[in-house]
Short mmCIF file of C-alpha atoms and ligand atoms in Angstrom, two decimals:
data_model
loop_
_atom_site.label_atom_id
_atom_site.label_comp_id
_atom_site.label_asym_id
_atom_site.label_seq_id
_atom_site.Cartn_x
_atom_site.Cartn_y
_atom_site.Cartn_z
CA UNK A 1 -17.18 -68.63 2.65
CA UNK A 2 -14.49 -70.74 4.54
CA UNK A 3 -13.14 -69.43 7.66
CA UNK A 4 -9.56 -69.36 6.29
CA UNK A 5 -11.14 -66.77 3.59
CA UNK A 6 -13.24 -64.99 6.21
CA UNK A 7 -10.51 -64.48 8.57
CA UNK A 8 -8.11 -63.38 5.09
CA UNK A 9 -11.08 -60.45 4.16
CA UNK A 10 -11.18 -59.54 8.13
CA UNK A 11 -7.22 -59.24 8.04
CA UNK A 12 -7.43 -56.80 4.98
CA UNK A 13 -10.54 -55.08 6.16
CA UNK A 14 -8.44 -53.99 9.31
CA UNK A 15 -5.01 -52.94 7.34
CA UNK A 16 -7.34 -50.93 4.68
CA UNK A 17 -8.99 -49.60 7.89
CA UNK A 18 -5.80 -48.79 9.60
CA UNK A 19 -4.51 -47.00 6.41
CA UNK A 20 -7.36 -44.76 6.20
CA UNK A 21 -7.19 -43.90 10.26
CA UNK A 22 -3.65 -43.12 10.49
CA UNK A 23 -2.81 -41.18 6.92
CA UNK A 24 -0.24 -38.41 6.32
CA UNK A 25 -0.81 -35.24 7.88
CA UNK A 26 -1.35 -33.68 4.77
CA UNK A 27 -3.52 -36.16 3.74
CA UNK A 28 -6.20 -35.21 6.43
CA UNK A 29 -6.30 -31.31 4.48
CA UNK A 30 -8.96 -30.82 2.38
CA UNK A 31 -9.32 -30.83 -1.58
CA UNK A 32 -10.22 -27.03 -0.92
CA UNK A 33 -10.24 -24.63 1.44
CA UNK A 34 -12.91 -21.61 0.37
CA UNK A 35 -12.09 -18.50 1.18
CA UNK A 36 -14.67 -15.54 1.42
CA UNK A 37 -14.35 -12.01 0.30
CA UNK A 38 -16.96 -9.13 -1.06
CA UNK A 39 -15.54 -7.68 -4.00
CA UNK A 40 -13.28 -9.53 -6.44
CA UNK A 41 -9.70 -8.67 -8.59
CA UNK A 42 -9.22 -6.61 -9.76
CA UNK A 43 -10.47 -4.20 -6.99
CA UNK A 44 -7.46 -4.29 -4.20
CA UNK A 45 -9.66 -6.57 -2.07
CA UNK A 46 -9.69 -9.25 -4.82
CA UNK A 47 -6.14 -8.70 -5.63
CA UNK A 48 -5.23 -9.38 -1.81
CA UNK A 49 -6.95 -12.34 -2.13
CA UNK A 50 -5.92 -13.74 -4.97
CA UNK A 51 -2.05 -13.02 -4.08
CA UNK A 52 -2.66 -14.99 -0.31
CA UNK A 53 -4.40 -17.97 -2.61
CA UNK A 54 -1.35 -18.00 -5.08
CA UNK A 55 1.57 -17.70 -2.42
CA UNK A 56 0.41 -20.40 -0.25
CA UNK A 57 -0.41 -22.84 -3.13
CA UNK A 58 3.43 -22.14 -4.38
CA UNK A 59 4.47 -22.56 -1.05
CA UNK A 60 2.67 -25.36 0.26
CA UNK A 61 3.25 -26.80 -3.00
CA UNK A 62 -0.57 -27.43 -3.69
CA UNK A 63 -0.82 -29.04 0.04
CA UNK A 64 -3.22 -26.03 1.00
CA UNK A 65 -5.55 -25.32 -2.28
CA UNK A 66 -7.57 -21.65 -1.45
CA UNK A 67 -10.36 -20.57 -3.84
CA UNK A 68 -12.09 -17.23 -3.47
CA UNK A 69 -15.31 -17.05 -3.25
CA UNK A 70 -16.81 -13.36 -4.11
CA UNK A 71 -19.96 -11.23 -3.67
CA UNK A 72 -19.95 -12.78 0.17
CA UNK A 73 -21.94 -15.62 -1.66
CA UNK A 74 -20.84 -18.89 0.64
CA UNK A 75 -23.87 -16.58 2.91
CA UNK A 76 -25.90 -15.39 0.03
CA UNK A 77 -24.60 -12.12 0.06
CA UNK A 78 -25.09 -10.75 3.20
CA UNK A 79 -21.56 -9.87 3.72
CA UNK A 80 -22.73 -9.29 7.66
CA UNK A 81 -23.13 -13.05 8.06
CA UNK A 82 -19.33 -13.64 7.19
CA UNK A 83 -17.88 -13.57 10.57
CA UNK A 84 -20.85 -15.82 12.68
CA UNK A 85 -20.09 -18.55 9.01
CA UNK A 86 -16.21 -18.38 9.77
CA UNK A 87 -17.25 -19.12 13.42
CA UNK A 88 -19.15 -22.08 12.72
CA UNK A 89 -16.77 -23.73 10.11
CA UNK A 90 -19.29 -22.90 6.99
CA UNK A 91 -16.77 -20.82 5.37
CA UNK A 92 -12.69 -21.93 6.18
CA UNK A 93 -11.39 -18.16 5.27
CA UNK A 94 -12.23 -15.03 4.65
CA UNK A 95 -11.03 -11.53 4.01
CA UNK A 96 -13.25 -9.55 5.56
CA UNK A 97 -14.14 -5.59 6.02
CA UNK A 98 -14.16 -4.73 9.65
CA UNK A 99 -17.79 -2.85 8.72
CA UNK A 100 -18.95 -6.46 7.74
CA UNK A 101 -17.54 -8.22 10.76
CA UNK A 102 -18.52 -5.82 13.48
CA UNK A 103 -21.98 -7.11 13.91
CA UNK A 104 -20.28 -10.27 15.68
CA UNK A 105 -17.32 -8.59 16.67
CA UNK A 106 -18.08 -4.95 18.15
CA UNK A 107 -14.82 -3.31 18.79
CA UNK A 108 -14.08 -3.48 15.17
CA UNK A 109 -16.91 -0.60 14.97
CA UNK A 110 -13.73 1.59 16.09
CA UNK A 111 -12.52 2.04 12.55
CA UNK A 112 -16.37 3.70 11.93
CA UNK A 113 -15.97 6.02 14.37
CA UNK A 114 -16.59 9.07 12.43
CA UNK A 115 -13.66 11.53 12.07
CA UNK A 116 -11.23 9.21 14.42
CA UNK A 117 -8.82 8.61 11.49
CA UNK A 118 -7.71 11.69 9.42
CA UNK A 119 -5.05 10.26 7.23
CA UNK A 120 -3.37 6.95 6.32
CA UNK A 121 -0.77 7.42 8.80
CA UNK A 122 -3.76 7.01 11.74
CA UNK A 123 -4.68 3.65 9.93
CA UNK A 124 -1.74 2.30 10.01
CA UNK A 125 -0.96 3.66 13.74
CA UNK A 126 -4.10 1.66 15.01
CA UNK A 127 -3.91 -1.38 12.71
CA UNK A 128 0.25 -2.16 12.92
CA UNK A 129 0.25 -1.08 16.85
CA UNK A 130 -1.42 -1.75 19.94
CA UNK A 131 -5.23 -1.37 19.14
CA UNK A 132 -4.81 -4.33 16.24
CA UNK A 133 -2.86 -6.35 18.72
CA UNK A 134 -6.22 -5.95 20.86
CA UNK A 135 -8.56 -6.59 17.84
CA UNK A 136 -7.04 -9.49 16.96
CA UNK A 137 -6.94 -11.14 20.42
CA UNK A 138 -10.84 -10.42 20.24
CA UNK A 139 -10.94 -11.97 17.26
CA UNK A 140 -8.85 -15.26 18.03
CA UNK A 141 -10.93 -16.01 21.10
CA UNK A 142 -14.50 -15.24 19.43
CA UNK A 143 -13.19 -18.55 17.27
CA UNK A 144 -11.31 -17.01 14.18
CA UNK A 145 -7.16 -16.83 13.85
CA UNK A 146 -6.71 -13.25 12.64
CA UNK A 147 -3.45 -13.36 10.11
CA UNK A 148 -2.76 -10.26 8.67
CA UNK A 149 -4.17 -6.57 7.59
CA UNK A 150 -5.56 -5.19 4.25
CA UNK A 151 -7.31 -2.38 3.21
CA UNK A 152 -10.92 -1.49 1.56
CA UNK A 153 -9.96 2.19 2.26
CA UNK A 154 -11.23 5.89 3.25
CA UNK A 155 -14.95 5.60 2.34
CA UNK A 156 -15.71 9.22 0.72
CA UNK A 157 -19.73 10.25 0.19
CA UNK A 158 -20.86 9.92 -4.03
CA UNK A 159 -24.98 11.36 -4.59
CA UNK A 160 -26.89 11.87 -7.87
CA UNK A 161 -28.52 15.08 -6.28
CA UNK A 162 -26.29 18.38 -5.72
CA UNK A 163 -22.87 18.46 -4.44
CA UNK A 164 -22.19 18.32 -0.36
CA UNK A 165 -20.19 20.86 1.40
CA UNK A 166 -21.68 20.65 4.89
CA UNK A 167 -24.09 18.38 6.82
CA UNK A 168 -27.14 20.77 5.63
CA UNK A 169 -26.82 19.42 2.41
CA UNK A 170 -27.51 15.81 3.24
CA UNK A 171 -30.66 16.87 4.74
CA UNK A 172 -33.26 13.83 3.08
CA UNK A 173 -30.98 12.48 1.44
CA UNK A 174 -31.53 8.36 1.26
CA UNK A 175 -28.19 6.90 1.60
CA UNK A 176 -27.07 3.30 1.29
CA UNK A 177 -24.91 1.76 4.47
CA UNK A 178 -24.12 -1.59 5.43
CA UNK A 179 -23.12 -3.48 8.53
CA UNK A 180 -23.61 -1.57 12.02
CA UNK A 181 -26.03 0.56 13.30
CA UNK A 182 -23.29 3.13 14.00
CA UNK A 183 -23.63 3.94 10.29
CA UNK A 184 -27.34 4.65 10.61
CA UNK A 185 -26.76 6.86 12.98
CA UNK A 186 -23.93 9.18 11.77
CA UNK A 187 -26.30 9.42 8.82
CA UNK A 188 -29.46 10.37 11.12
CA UNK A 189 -26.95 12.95 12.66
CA UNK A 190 -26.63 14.53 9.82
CA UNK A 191 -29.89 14.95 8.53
CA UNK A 192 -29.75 11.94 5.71
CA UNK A 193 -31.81 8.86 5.58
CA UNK A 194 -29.54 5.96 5.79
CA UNK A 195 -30.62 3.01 4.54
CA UNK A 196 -29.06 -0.75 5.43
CA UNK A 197 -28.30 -3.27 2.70
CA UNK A 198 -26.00 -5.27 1.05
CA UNK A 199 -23.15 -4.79 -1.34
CA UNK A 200 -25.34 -7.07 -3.79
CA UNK A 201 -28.90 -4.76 -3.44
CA UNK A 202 -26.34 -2.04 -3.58
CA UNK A 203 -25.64 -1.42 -7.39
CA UNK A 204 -29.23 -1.98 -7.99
CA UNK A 205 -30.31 0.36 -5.67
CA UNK A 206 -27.72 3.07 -7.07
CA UNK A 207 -28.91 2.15 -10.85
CA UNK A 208 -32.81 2.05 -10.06
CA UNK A 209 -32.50 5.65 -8.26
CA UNK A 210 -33.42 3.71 -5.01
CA UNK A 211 -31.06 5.48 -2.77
CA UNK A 212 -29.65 8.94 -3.61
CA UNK A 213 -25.76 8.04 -2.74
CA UNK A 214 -23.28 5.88 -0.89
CA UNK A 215 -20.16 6.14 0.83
CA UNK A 216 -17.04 3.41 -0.46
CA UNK A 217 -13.98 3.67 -1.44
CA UNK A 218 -12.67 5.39 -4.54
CA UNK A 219 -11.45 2.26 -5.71
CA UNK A 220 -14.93 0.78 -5.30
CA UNK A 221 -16.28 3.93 -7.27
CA UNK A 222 -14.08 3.33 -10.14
CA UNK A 223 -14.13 0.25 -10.78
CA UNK A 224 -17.87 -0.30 -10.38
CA UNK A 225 -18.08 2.88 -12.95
CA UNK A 226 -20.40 4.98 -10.17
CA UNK A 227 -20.43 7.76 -12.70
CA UNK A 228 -22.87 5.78 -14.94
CA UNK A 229 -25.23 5.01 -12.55
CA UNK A 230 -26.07 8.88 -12.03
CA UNK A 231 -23.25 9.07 -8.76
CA UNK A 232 -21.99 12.52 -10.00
CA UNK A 233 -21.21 13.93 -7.03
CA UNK A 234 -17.99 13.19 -4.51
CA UNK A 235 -17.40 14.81 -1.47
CA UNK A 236 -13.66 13.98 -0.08
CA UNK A 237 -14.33 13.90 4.10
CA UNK A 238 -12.72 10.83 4.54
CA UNK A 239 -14.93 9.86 7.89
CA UNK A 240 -13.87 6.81 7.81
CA UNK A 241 -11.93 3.76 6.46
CA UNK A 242 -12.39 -0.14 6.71
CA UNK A 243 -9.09 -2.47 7.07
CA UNK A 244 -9.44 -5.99 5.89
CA UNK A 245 -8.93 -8.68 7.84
CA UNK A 246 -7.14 -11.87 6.72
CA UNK A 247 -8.85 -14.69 9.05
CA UNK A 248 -8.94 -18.64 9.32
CA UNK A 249 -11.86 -20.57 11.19
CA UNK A 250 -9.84 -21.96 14.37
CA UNK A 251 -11.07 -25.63 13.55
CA UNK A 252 -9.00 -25.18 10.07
CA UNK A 253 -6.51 -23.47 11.41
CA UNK A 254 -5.80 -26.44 13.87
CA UNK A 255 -6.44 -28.79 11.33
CA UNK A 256 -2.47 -27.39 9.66
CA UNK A 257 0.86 -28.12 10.61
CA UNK A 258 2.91 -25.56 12.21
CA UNK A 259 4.80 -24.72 9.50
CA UNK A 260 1.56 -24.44 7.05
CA UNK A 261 0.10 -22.39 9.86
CA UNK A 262 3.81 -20.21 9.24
CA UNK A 263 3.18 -20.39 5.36
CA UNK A 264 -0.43 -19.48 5.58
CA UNK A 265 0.30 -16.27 7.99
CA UNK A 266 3.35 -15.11 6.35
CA UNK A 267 2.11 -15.18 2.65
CA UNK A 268 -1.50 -12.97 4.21
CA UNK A 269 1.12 -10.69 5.35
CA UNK A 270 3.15 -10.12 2.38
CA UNK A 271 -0.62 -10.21 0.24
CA UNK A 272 -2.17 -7.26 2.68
CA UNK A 273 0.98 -5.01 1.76
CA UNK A 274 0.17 -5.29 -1.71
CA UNK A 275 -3.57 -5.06 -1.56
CA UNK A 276 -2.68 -1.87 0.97
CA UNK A 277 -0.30 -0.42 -1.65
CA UNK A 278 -3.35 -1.05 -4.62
CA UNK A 279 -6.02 0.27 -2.46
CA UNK A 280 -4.14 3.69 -1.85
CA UNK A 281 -2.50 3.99 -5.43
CA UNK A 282 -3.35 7.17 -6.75
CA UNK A 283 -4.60 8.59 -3.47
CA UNK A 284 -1.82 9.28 -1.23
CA UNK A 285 0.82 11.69 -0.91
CA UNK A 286 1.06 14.12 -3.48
CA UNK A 287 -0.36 11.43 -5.84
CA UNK A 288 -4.08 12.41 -6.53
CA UNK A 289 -4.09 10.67 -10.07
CA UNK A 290 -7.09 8.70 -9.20
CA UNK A 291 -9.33 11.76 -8.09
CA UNK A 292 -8.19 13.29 -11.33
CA UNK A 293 -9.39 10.40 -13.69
CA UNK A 294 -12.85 10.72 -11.71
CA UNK A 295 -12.91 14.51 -12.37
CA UNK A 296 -11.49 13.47 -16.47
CA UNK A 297 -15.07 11.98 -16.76
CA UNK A 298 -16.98 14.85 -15.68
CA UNK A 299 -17.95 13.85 -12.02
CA UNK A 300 -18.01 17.05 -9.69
CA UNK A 301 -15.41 15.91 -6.75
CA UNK A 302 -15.50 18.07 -3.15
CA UNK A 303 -12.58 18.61 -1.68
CA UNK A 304 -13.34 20.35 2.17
CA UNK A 305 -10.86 22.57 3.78
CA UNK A 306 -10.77 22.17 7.25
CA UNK A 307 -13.64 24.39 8.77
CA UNK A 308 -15.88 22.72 6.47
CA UNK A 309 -14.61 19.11 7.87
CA UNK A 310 -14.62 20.38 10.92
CA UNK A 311 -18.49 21.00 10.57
CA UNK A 312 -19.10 17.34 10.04
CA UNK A 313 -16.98 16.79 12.86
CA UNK A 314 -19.40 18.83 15.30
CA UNK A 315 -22.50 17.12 14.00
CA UNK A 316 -21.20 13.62 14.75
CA UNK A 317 -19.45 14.24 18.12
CA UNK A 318 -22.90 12.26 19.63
CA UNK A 319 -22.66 9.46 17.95
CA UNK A 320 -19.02 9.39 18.22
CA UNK A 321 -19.65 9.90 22.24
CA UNK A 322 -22.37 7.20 21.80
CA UNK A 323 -20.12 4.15 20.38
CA UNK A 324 -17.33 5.18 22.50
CA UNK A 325 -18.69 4.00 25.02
CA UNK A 326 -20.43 0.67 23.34
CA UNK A 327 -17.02 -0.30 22.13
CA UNK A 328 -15.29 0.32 25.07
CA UNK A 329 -13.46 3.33 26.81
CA UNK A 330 -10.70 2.07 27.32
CA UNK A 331 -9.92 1.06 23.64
CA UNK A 332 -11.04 3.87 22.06
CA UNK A 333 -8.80 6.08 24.51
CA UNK A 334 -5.76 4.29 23.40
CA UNK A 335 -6.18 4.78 19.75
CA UNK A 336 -6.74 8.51 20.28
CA UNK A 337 -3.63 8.35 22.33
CA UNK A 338 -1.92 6.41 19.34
CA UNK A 339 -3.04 8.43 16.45
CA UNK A 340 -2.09 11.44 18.37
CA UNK A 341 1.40 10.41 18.64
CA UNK A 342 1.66 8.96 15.20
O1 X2X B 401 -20.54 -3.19 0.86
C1 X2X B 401 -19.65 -2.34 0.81
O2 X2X B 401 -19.89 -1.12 0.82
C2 X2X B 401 -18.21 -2.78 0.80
C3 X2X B 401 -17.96 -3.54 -0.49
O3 X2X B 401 -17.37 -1.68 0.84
C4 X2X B 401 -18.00 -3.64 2.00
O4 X2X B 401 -18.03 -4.84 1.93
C5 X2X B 401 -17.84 -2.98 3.31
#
């Protein structure tokens, strides 16, 4: 090679290198950003995620392409491992259960307090006010840019044995749980044998006879078709609910332009108020359409009045004492004092 041709290839080396160095903004995003979730569309999980996906592609026109990844499988199912992933940069996104992310994050183990929320109202109270504020400043500086709120929902109690009225009839009972040892023990409390594992071991569990019951939502129940699987019992105590959270690894996050950042936190917004409206279709107000279909296929449902709650109540207060304390006085103080003046 002559040196006029060598010093011609080193001149268009260094403009193809300086091209590739200094590119669009854009053009640093990558071809896709996976975003991690448990259960898919159409349960109201899914359909959150699916709606945050589809508004920021329109918005972003295709700049920022999402794809959902069910069944918590960018971890190999265990849903628990979410959070630490998102952390690390494994997974970009997520919409996560506050159950499933309160292994890393314990403060979220507030919304599993048994008995602290009785209605949708508290939810809301806790989530839209001060208390999220707090989560989600936990949440930011563990490594993970909270967005916006969804909703899993009320998680009511479903057995193949003999319907439950009070905590006497849980006695030996083997009952599925996931994510925090707080579940294990308001399930010890009350005389059951809880048992950890995943959403995936779950359904086989439930089919195989493994486990007696499980507490999830009523969406969960229905759509998974519970009743097939022998769940024939429901008892309505509503103990407690799991929010969603919409979430973005910070290194991704900082990776967009302000005004993706907007796009990105704006459209999780507007998607959590539809997944929240999905999630409680059916089941709020004077609106109990969905307990009826579950009754239409011969499934015996509980409904408590309130001494019989109130008996559940009573054999948790130790565990509720417990936690308090583990996730913090001070927190848990101001979401009584919130929910109180809801
Ligand atoms: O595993 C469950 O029970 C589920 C689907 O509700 C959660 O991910 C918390």
């Amino acid at each position: 090679m002559t040196l006029g041709k060598l010093l011609m290839t080193a001149s268009a080396m260094a403009v193809a290198a300086l091209a590739t160095t200094t590119p669009l903004k854009a053009a640093e995003y990558k071809a896709e950003y996976k975003v991690s979730t448990v259960v898919p569309a159409p349960f109201p999980w899914g359909i959150a995620v699916d709606k945050w996906i589809e508004l920021v592609r329109e918005r972003t026109n295709g700049r920022i392409n999402m794809k959902a990844y069910p069944g918590a499988q960018l971890v190999s199912g265990d849903q628990t491992r979410e959070f630490t992933a998102m952390r690390q940069g494994i997974i970009d996104m997520a919409v996560g259960s506050t159950i499933n992310w309160s292994p890393q994050v314990k403060e979220l183990n507030i919304f599993s307090l048994p008995f602290l929320m009785p209605d949708y109202k508290a939810i809301d109270a806790l989530t839209q006010g001060e208390v999220g504020k707090k989560l989600f400043a936990i949440i930011r500086k563990k490594g993970v840019e909270p967005l916006a709120w969804a909703e899993n929902g009320f998680r009511e109690l479903t057995n193949s044995k003999h319907p439950i009225r009070k905590p006497a009839d849980l006695k030996g009972l083997k009952i599925r749980v996931v994510g925090s040892p707080l579940f294990n023990d308001t399930f010890s409390a009350l005389g059951a044998n809880p048992t950890q594992m995943s959403w995936a071991d779950a359904k086989p569990a439930l089919t195989t006879g493994a486990v007696d019951g499980q507490e999830n939502p009523l969406t969960i129940y229905t759509i998974v078709k519970m009743q097939n699987v022998g769940q024939k019992y429901v008892t309505l105590w509503h103990y407690v609910a799991d929010p969603l959270i919409f979430g973005v690894s910070n290194k991704v996050w900082n990776s967009f332009t302000p005004e993706d950042q907007k796009i990105l936190r704006e459209a999780a917004i507007e998607a959590g108020k539809l997944g929240i409206r999905k999630a409680r279709e059916g089941l709020v107000g004077n609106d109990d359409a969905l307990i009826r279909k579950i009754e239409s296929w011969g499934v015996q449902v509980e409904r408590l009045n309130d001494a019989e709650r109130q008996a559940f109540i009573d054999a948790t207060r130790g565990v509720y004492a417990k936690w308090r304390k583990k996730i913090g006085d001070d927190l848990v103080a101001l979401a009584e004092k919130t929910i109180a003046e809801r």
